[in-house]
PDB file of C-alpha atoms and ligand atoms in Angstrom:
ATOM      1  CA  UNK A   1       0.000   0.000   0.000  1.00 66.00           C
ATOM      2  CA  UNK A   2       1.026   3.461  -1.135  1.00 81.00           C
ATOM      3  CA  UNK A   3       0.782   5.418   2.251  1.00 91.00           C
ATOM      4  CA  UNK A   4       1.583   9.002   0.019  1.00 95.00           C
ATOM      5  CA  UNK A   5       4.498   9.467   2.275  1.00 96.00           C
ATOM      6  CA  UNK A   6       5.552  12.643  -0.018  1.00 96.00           C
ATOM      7  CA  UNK A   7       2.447  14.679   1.473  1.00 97.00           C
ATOM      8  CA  UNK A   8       3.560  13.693   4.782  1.00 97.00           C
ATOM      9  CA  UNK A   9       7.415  14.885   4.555  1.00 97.00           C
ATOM     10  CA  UNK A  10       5.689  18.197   2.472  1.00 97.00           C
ATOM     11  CA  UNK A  11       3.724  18.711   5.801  1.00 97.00           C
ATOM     12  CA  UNK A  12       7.363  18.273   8.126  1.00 98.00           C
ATOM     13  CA  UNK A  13       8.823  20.490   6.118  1.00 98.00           C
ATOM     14  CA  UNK A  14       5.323  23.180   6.006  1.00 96.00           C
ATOM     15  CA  UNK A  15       5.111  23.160   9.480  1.00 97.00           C
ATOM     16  CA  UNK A  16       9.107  23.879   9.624  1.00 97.00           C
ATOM     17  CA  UNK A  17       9.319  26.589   8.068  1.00 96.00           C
ATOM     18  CA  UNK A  18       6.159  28.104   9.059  1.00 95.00           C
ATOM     19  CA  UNK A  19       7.470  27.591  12.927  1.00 95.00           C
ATOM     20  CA  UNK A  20      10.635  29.464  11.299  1.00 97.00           C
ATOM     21  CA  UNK A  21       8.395  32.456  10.764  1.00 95.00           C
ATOM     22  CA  UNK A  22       6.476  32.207  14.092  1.00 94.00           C
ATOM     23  CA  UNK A  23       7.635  30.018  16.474  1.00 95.00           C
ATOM     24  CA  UNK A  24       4.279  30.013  18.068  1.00 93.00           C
ATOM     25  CA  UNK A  25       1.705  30.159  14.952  1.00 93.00           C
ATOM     26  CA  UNK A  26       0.250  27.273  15.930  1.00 93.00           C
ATOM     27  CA  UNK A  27      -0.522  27.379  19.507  1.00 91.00           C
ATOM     28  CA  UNK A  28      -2.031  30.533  18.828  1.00 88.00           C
ATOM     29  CA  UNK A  29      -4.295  28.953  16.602  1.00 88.00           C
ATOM     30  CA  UNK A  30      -5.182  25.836  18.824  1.00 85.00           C
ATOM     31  CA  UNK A  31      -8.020  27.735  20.666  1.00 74.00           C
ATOM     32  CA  UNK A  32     -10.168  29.077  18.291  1.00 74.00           C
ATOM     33  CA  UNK A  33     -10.344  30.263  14.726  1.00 81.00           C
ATOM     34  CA  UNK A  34     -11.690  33.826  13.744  1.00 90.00           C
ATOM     35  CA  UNK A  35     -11.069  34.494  10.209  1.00 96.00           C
ATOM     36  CA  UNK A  36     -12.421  37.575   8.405  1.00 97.00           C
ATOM     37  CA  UNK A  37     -13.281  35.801   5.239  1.00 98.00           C
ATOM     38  CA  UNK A  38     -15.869  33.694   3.968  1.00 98.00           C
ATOM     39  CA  UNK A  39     -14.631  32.057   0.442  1.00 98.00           C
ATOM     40  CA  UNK A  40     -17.020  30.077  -1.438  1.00 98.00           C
ATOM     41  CA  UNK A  41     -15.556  28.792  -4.603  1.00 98.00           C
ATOM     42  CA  UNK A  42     -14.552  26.094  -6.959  1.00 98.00           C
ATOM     43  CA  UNK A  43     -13.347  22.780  -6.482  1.00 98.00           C
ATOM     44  CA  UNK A  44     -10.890  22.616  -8.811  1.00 98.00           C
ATOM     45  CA  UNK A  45      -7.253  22.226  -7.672  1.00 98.00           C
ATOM     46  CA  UNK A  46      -6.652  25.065  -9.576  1.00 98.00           C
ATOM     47  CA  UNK A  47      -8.074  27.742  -7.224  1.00 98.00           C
ATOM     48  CA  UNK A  48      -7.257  26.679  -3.647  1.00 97.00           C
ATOM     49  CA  UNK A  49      -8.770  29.606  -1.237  1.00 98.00           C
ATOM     50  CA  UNK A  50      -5.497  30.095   0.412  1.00 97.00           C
ATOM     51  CA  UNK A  51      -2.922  30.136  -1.597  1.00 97.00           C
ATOM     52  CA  UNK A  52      -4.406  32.974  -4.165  1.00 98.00           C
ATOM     53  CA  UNK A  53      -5.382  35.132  -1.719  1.00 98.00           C
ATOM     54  CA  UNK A  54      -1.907  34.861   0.071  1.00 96.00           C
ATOM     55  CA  UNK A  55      -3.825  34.036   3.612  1.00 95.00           C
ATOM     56  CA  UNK A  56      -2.520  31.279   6.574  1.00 92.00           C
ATOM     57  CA  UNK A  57      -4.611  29.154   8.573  1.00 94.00           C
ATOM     58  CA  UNK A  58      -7.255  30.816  10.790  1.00 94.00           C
ATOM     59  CA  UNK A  59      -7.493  33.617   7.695  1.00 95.00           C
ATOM     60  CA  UNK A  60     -10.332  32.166   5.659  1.00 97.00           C
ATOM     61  CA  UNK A  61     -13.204  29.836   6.473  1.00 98.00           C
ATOM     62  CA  UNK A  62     -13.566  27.821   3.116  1.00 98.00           C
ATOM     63  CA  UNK A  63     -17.019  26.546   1.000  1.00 98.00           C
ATOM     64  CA  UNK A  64     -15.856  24.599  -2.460  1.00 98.00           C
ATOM     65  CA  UNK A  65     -18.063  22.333  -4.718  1.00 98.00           C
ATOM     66  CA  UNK A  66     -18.574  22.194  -8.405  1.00 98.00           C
ATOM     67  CA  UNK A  67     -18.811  25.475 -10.194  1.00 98.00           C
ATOM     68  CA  UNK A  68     -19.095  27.322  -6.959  1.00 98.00           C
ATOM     69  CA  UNK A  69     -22.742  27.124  -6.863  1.00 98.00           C
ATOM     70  CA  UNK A  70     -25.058  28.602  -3.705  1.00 98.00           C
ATOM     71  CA  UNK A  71     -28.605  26.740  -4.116  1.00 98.00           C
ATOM     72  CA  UNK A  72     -31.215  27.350  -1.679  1.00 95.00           C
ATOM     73  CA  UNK A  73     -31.859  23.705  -0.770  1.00 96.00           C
ATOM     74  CA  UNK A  74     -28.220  22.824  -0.162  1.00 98.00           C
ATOM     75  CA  UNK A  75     -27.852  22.535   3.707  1.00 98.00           C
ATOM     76  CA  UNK A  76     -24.099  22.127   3.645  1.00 98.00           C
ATOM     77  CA  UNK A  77     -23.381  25.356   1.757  1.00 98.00           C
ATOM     78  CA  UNK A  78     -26.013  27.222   4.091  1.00 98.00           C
ATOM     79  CA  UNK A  79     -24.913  25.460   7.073  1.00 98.00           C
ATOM     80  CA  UNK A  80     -21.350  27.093   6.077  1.00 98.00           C
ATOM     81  CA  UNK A  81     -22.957  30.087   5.592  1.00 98.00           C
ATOM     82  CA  UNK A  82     -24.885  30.556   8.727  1.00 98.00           C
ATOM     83  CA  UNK A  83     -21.797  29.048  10.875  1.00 98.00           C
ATOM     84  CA  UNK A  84     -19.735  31.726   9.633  1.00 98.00           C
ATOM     85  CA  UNK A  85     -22.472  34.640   9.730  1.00 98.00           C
ATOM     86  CA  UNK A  86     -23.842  33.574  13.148  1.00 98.00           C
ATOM     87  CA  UNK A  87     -21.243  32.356  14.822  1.00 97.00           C
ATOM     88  CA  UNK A  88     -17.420  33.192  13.307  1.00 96.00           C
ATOM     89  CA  UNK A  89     -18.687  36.572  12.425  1.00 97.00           C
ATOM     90  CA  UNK A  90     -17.149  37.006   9.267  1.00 98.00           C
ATOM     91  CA  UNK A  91     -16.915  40.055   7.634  1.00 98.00           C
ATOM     92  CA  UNK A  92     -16.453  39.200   3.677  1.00 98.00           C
ATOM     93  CA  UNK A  93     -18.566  36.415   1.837  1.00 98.00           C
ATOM     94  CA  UNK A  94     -16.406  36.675  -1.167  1.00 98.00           C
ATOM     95  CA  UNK A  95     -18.141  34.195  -3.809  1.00 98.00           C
ATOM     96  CA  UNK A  96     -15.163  33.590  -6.433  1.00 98.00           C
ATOM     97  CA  UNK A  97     -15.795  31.848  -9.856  1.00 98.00           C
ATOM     98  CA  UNK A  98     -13.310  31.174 -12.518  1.00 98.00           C
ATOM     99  CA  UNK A  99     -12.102  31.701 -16.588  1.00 98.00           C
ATOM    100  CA  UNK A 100     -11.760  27.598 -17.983  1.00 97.00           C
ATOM    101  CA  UNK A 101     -14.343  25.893 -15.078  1.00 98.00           C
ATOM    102  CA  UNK A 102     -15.163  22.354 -16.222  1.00 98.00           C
ATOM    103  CA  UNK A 103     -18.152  22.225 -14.419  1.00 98.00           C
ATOM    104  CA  UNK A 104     -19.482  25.567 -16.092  1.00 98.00           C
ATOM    105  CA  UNK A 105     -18.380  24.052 -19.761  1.00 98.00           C
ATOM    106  CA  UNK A 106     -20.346  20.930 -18.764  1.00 98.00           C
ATOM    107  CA  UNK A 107     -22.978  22.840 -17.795  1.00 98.00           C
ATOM    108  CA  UNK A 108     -23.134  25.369 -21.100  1.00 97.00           C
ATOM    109  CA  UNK A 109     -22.156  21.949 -23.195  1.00 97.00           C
ATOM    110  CA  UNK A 110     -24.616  19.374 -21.331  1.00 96.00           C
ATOM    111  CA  UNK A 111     -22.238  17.002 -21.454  1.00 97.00           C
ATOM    112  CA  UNK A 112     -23.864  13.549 -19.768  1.00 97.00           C
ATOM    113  CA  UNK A 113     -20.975  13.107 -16.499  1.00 97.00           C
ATOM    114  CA  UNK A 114     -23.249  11.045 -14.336  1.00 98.00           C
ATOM    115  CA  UNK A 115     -24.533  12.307 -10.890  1.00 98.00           C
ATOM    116  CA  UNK A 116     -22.874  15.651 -11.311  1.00 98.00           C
ATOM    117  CA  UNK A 117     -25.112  16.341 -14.047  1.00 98.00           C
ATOM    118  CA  UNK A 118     -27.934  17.438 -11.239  1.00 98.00           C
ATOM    119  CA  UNK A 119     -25.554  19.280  -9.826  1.00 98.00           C
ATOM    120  CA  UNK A 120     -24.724  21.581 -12.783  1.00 98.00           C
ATOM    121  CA  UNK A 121     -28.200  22.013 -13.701  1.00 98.00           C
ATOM    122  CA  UNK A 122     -27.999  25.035 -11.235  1.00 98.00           C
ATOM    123  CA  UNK A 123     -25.591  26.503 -13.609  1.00 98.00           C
ATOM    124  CA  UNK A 124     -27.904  25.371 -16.691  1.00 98.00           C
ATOM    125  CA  UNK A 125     -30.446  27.322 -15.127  1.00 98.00           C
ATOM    126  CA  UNK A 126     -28.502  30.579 -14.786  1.00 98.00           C
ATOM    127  CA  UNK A 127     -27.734  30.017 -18.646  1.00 97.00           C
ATOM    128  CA  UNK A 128     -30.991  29.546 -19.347  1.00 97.00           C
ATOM    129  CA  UNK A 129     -32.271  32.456 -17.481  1.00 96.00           C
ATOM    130  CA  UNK A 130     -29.288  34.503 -19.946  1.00 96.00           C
ATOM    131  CA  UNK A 131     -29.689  33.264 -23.093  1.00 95.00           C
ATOM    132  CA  UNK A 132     -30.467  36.205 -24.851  1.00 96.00           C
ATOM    133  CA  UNK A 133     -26.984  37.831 -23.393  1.00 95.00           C
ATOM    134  CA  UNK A 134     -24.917  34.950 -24.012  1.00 96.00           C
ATOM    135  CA  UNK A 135     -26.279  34.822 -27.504  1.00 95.00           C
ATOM    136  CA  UNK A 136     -24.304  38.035 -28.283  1.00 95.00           C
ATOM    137  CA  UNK A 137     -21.316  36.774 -27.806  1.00 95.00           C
ATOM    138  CA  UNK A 138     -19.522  35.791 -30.952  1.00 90.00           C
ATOM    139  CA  UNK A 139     -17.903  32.675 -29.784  1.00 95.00           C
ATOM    140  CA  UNK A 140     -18.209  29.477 -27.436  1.00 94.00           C
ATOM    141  CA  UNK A 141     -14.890  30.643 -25.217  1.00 95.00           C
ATOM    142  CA  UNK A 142     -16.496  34.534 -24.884  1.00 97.00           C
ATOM    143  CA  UNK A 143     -19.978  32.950 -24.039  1.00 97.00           C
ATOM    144  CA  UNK A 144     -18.007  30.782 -21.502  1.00 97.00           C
ATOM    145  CA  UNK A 145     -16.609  33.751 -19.830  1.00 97.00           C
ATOM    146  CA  UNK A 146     -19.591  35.201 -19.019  1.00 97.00           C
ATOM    147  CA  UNK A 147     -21.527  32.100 -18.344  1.00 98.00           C
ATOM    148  CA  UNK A 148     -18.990  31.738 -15.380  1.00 98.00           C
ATOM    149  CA  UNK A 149     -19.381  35.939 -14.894  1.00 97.00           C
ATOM    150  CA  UNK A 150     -23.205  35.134 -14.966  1.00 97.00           C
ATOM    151  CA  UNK A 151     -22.813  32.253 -12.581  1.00 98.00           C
ATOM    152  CA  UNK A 152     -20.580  34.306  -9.946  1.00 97.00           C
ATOM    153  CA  UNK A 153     -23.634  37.352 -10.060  1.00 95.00           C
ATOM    154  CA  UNK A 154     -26.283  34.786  -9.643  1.00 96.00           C
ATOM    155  CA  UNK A 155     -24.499  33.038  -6.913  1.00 97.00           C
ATOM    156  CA  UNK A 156     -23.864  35.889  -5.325  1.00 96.00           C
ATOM    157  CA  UNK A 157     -27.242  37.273  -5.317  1.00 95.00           C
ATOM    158  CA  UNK A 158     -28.339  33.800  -3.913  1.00 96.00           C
ATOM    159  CA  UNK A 159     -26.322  34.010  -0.935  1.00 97.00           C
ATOM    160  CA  UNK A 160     -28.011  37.256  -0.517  1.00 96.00           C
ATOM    161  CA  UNK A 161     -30.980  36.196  -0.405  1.00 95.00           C
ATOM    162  CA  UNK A 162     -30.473  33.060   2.295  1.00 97.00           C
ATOM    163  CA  UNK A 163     -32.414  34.140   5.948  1.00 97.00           C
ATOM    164  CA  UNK A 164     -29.020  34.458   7.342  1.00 98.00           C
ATOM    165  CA  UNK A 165     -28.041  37.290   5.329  1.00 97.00           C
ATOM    166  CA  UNK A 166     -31.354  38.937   5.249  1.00 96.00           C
ATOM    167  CA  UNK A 167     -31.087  38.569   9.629  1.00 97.00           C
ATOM    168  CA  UNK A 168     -27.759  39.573  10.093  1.00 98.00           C
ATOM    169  CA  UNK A 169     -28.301  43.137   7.699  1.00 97.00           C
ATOM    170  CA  UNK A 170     -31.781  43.546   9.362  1.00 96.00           C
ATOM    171  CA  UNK A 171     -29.727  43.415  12.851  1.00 97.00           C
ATOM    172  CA  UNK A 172     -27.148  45.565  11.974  1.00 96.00           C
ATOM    173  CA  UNK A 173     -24.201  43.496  11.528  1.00 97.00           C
ATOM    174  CA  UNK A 174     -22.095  44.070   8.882  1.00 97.00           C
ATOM    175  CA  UNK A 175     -20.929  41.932   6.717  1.00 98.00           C
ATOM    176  CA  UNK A 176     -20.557  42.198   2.907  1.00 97.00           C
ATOM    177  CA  UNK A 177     -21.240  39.721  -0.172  1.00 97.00           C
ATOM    178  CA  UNK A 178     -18.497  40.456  -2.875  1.00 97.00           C
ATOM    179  CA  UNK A 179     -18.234  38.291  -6.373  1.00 97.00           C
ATOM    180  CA  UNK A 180     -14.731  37.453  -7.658  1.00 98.00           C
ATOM    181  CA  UNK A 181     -13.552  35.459 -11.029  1.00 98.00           C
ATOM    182  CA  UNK A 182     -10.301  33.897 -10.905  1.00 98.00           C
ATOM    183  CA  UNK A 183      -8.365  33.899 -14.441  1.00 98.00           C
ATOM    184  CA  UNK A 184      -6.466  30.036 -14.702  1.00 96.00           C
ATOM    185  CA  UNK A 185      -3.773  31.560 -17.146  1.00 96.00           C
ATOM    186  CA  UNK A 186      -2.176  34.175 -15.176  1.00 97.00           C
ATOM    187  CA  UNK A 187      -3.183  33.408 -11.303  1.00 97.00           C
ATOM    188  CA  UNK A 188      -4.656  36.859 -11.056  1.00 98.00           C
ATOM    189  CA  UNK A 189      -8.420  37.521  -9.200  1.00 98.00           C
ATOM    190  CA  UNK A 190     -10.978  39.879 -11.030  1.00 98.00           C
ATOM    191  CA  UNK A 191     -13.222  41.789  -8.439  1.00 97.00           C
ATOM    192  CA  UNK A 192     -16.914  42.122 -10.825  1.00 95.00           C
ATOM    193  CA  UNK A 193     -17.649  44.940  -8.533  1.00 91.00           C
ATOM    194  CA  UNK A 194     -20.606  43.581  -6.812  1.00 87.00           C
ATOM    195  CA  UNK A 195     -20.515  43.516  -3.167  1.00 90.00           C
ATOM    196  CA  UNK A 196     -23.422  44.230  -1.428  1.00 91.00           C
ATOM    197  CA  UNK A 197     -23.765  44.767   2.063  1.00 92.00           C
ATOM    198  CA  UNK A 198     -27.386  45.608   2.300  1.00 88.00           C
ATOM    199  CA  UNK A 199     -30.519  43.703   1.595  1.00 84.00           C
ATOM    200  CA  UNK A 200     -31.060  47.489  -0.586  1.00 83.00           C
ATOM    201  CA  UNK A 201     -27.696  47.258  -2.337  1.00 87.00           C
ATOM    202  CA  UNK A 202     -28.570  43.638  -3.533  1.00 82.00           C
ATOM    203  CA  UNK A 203     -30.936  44.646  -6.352  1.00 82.00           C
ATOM    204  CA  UNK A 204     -28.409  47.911  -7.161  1.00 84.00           C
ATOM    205  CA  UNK A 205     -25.737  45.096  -7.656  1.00 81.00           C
ATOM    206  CA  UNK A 206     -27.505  42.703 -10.071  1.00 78.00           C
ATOM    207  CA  UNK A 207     -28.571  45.325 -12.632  1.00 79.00           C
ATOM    208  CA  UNK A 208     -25.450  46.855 -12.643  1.00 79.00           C
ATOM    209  CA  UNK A 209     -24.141  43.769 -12.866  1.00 79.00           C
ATOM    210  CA  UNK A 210     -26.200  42.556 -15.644  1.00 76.00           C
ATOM    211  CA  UNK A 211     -25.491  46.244 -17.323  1.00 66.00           C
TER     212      UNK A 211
HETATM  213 CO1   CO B   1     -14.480  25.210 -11.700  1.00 76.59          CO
END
């Protein structure tokens, strides 16, 4: 049996020359976490949280699935939502999409992938819902852009609309919903400029948005 022992001497040496740094980063962690940040994005390997956004443990609570998608009926995504809302008391939801997603070119190509084809209907939907906007693009690769723009402004607006955002504005605490897109070719982050940090601000933000 393989027992990946390579991820295991990475880790020795991680955890050497982060002690190098800080000789006590990690006891100051053991405790309790309270990051800022709320990152909901992509599963790919291509877009780890983290690394992009130059943050260390205890910086960023983290949300990834296919395509980055916030449906109402998904209790993980809301339960991730409402821990960090409620209880971390983040201050950022930053939903973060990205240029080349396989799930979103599944999605836009209905490819037949097995179970994950449910999944991506969500992003079907938001297609659906923009046909008429994706239609004037010229190309497949420019309508897959914005598909994954669309899907970002969609998702965003969905997390906007969960009770947990709608309670925590209505009480006064702030915290802000912003939507990224993360370019594969040159590891740089796009903001779409279209946080909202008010149940008001949420309808300003999707027709600017959609513009
Ligand atoms: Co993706």
């Amino acid at each position: 049996m393989h027992r990946l022992d390579n991820l295991f001497a990475n880790n020795r040496a991680w955890v050497a020359s982060v002690r190098k740094e800080d000789p006590h980063f990690f006891s100051k962690l053991t405790d309790q976490q309270s990051p800022e940040y709320l990152w909901i994005g992509c599963s790919d390997s291509r877009v780890p949280a983290n690394q992009v956004t130059g943050l260390m443990p205890g910086e960023v609570f983290v949300h990834r699935n296919i395509a980055n998608v916030v449906a109402h009926g998904d209790m993980n995504c809301l339960s991730v939502i409402q821990f960090a809302v409620q209880i971390l008391k983040i201050r950022h939801i930053i939903v973060c999409g990205h240029y080349g997603c396989g799930g979103v070119r599944a999605a836009y190509e209905d490819q037949r992938l097995g179970l994950v084809d449910n999944w991506l209907r969500h992003v079907q939907d938001v297609a659906i819902k923009h046909r008429a906007a994706l239609d004037e693009f010229g190309n497949d690769e420019a309508r897959l852009n914005r598909l994954s723009e669309l899907n970002v402004i969609e998702q965003v607006a969905n997390v906007c609309r969960t009770n947990v955002l709608r309670d925590a504005w209505a009480s006064g605490q702030q915290v802000t919903v912003h939507g990224w897109i993360y370019n594969i070719t040159d590891g740089l982050l796009i903001d779409l400029d279209l946080s909202a940090s008010s149940t008001k601000e949420v309808q300003e933000m999707q027709s600017r948005a959609m513009g």
